XYZ file of C-alpha atoms in Angstrom:
201
model
C 131.304 284.268 45.258
C 134.057 282.261 46.006
C 135.442 280.347 42.737
C 135.504 276.491 43.341
C 138.824 274.600 43.793
C 139.185 271.445 41.890
C 141.406 268.982 43.872
C 143.920 266.675 41.864
C 144.727 263.419 43.526
C 146.993 260.817 42.750
C 146.791 259.499 39.230
C 147.951 257.176 36.615
C 146.253 258.384 33.842
C 148.048 259.542 30.728
C 148.702 263.327 30.504
C 146.975 265.405 27.998
C 148.781 268.640 26.745
C 147.839 271.555 24.504
C 149.227 271.569 20.873
C 150.673 275.375 21.381
C 153.252 274.197 23.665
C 153.539 270.738 22.076
C 154.818 272.473 18.852
C 156.625 275.832 20.161
C 159.833 276.098 22.311
C 157.848 277.423 25.227
C 159.831 275.513 28.076
C 163.532 275.567 28.469
C 165.202 271.911 27.616
C 167.626 272.100 30.526
C 167.618 273.169 34.443
C 170.141 275.917 33.879
C 169.192 279.296 34.796
C 167.771 281.191 31.761
C 166.888 284.764 31.979
C 167.769 285.955 28.694
C 164.537 286.694 26.221
C 163.831 284.248 23.584
C 162.588 285.280 20.522
C 161.033 282.592 17.995
C 159.497 283.078 14.433
C 158.091 280.661 11.935
C 155.481 281.129 9.135
C 154.622 284.276 10.570
C 154.016 283.372 14.307
C 156.071 285.199 16.873
C 156.786 284.358 20.154
C 158.951 286.094 22.756
C 159.420 284.672 26.171
C 160.780 287.119 28.903
C 161.332 286.066 32.611
C 159.573 288.522 35.225
C 162.573 290.003 37.215
C 162.979 288.766 40.586
C 165.855 288.472 43.158
C 165.879 284.962 43.354
C 167.688 284.148 39.623
C 164.844 281.234 38.951
C 165.150 281.408 35.331
C 162.533 280.466 32.263
C 160.139 277.368 33.106
C 161.329 273.931 32.018
C 159.829 271.278 30.329
C 159.884 269.502 34.070
C 157.893 272.157 35.190
C 155.225 271.619 32.527
C 154.729 268.463 34.359
C 152.491 270.251 37.016
C 150.448 272.080 34.656
C 149.980 268.476 32.955
C 149.160 266.948 36.126
C 146.195 269.498 37.010
C 144.955 270.167 33.592
C 144.928 266.412 32.553
C 142.410 265.567 35.622
C 140.030 268.763 35.127
C 139.862 267.752 31.379
C 139.013 263.893 32.340
C 136.240 265.323 34.637
C 134.928 268.032 32.237
C 135.514 270.543 34.767
C 136.699 273.488 32.984
C 133.626 273.440 30.793
C 130.872 272.406 33.047
C 132.044 273.994 36.207
C 134.157 276.909 34.967
C 136.678 276.383 37.502
C 139.895 277.184 36.717
C 141.809 276.654 40.110
C 143.106 273.425 41.208
C 144.970 272.260 44.227
C 147.085 269.023 45.198
C 149.403 268.017 47.665
C 153.064 267.757 46.598
C 153.321 263.861 47.692
C 150.762 263.343 45.129
C 152.011 265.029 42.420
C 155.528 263.543 42.951
C 154.153 259.801 43.444
C 151.897 260.444 39.955
C 154.597 261.587 37.777
C 157.402 259.187 39.330
C 159.854 261.314 40.954
C 161.173 260.900 44.929
C 159.603 262.354 47.816
C 162.926 263.648 49.322
C 163.254 267.324 50.319
C 165.449 268.058 47.500
C 162.289 267.063 45.180
C 159.813 269.184 47.363
C 162.236 272.096 46.366
C 162.153 271.110 42.637
C 158.220 271.811 42.924
C 158.498 275.198 44.712
C 161.381 276.430 42.202
C 158.831 275.128 39.198
C 156.007 276.847 40.684
C 158.269 279.998 40.569
C 159.500 279.530 37.322
C 155.868 278.860 35.839
C 154.479 282.213 37.087
C 157.452 284.386 36.330
C 157.709 283.154 32.541
C 155.725 285.490 30.494
C 155.080 284.718 26.801
C 153.971 287.176 23.843
C 152.827 286.032 20.770
C 150.400 286.336 17.705
C 149.443 283.017 17.575
C 146.094 282.032 16.523
C 143.841 280.946 19.583
C 140.362 280.008 19.115
C 140.122 281.577 15.732
C 141.404 284.836 16.586
C 144.961 286.111 15.779
C 146.135 289.142 18.076
C 148.990 289.915 20.178
C 148.444 288.766 23.845
C 150.745 288.395 26.735
C 150.433 285.760 29.416
C 152.190 283.809 32.375
C 152.356 280.338 32.460
C 150.092 280.014 35.343
C 148.368 283.156 36.782
C 149.076 282.646 40.493
C 149.896 280.018 43.275
C 149.753 279.667 46.641
C 151.391 276.893 49.373
C 149.908 275.897 52.625
C 150.746 273.590 55.135
C 148.236 271.343 56.601
C 148.593 268.431 59.237
C 152.531 267.953 57.411
C 151.282 268.095 53.923
C 152.153 270.845 51.767
C 149.194 271.594 49.620
C 149.422 274.049 46.178
C 146.392 275.762 44.703
C 147.037 276.995 41.132
C 145.261 279.269 39.023
C 145.396 278.031 35.390
C 146.050 280.734 32.826
C 143.297 281.684 30.410
C 145.317 281.018 27.332
C 145.181 277.274 28.339
C 141.726 276.991 29.604
C 140.123 278.687 26.519
C 141.900 275.945 24.196
C 140.193 273.248 26.249
C 136.792 274.757 26.279
C 136.833 276.405 22.618
C 138.988 273.693 20.651
C 139.171 270.536 22.600
C 140.670 268.812 19.557
C 143.627 270.935 20.057
C 144.197 269.006 23.308
C 146.192 265.813 22.402
C 146.688 262.512 25.154
C 150.144 261.860 25.250
C 151.521 258.287 25.403
C 151.226 256.460 28.599
C 155.160 256.170 29.106
C 155.771 259.948 28.315
C 157.252 260.564 32.085
C 159.580 257.369 31.530
C 161.293 259.816 29.044
C 164.005 261.275 31.282
C 165.841 263.657 28.979
C 164.308 266.622 28.088
C 165.034 266.615 24.557
C 163.592 263.135 24.302
C 160.510 264.209 25.485
C 160.501 267.628 23.137
C 161.113 265.812 20.016
C 158.186 263.238 21.216
C 155.893 266.218 21.747
C 156.822 267.734 18.182
C 155.910 264.665 16.304
C 153.081 263.912 18.583
C 151.690 267.379 17.214
C 151.519 266.025 13.837
C-alpha cells in the first residue's frame, strides 16, 4: 500500500519545533563546511553528531536548514496529519517554501535548498536522550530520505520525516513548542539558537 504524501503549501503560520533540537546543539550555526564529528555531554545526556562521507563536502546541517524540517513538520502538526493519518512524507515546491520563510527566489536560493537537503540527509545523530519515556542509544539521520522532481517548471521536494521527530509529536505533543511569529526575522544563527534555548525553558 502506497504511503500518503501530505502537501505543504505556502504558509504564514508560526513554526513549531521539537524540544530536543531546541535544547541541544544539533545544528551548526554557520554555513561553513563542518565535517568533523561533534561530541556533546551534559547531565548524563550524550550526543555524537557525524556527517556521512560524501564527495561533495557539504558538511553538517545548519540552523538555516532546520527551516525545511519546521516548514513541513509545522503544517503536518496543524492539520493533525501525523497522528490521524500516520503520514510521515511531505511534499512542497521550493518556491512556496522560499516565499513562506522570507527568502529570495533566485537560482542561488534554490541551490541553498538543495544543499540543505543534502546536509539534513547526511547528518547523523547518536544519542541516549530520553525519547517517549525510554532511554536507549539510537542513531538517526535528520531526514530519512528526499527526492526532487521537476513538473511544469516547478521543483517539488518530497521528504520522509525521521521517526525520531514524528514519534515525539505523536507520543509527547507537549514537547512540541510553537516559536514566536517573528522567528524567521532573526537572521543571525546565534540569535536563533539563543532564542531556541530560552524558548525551551
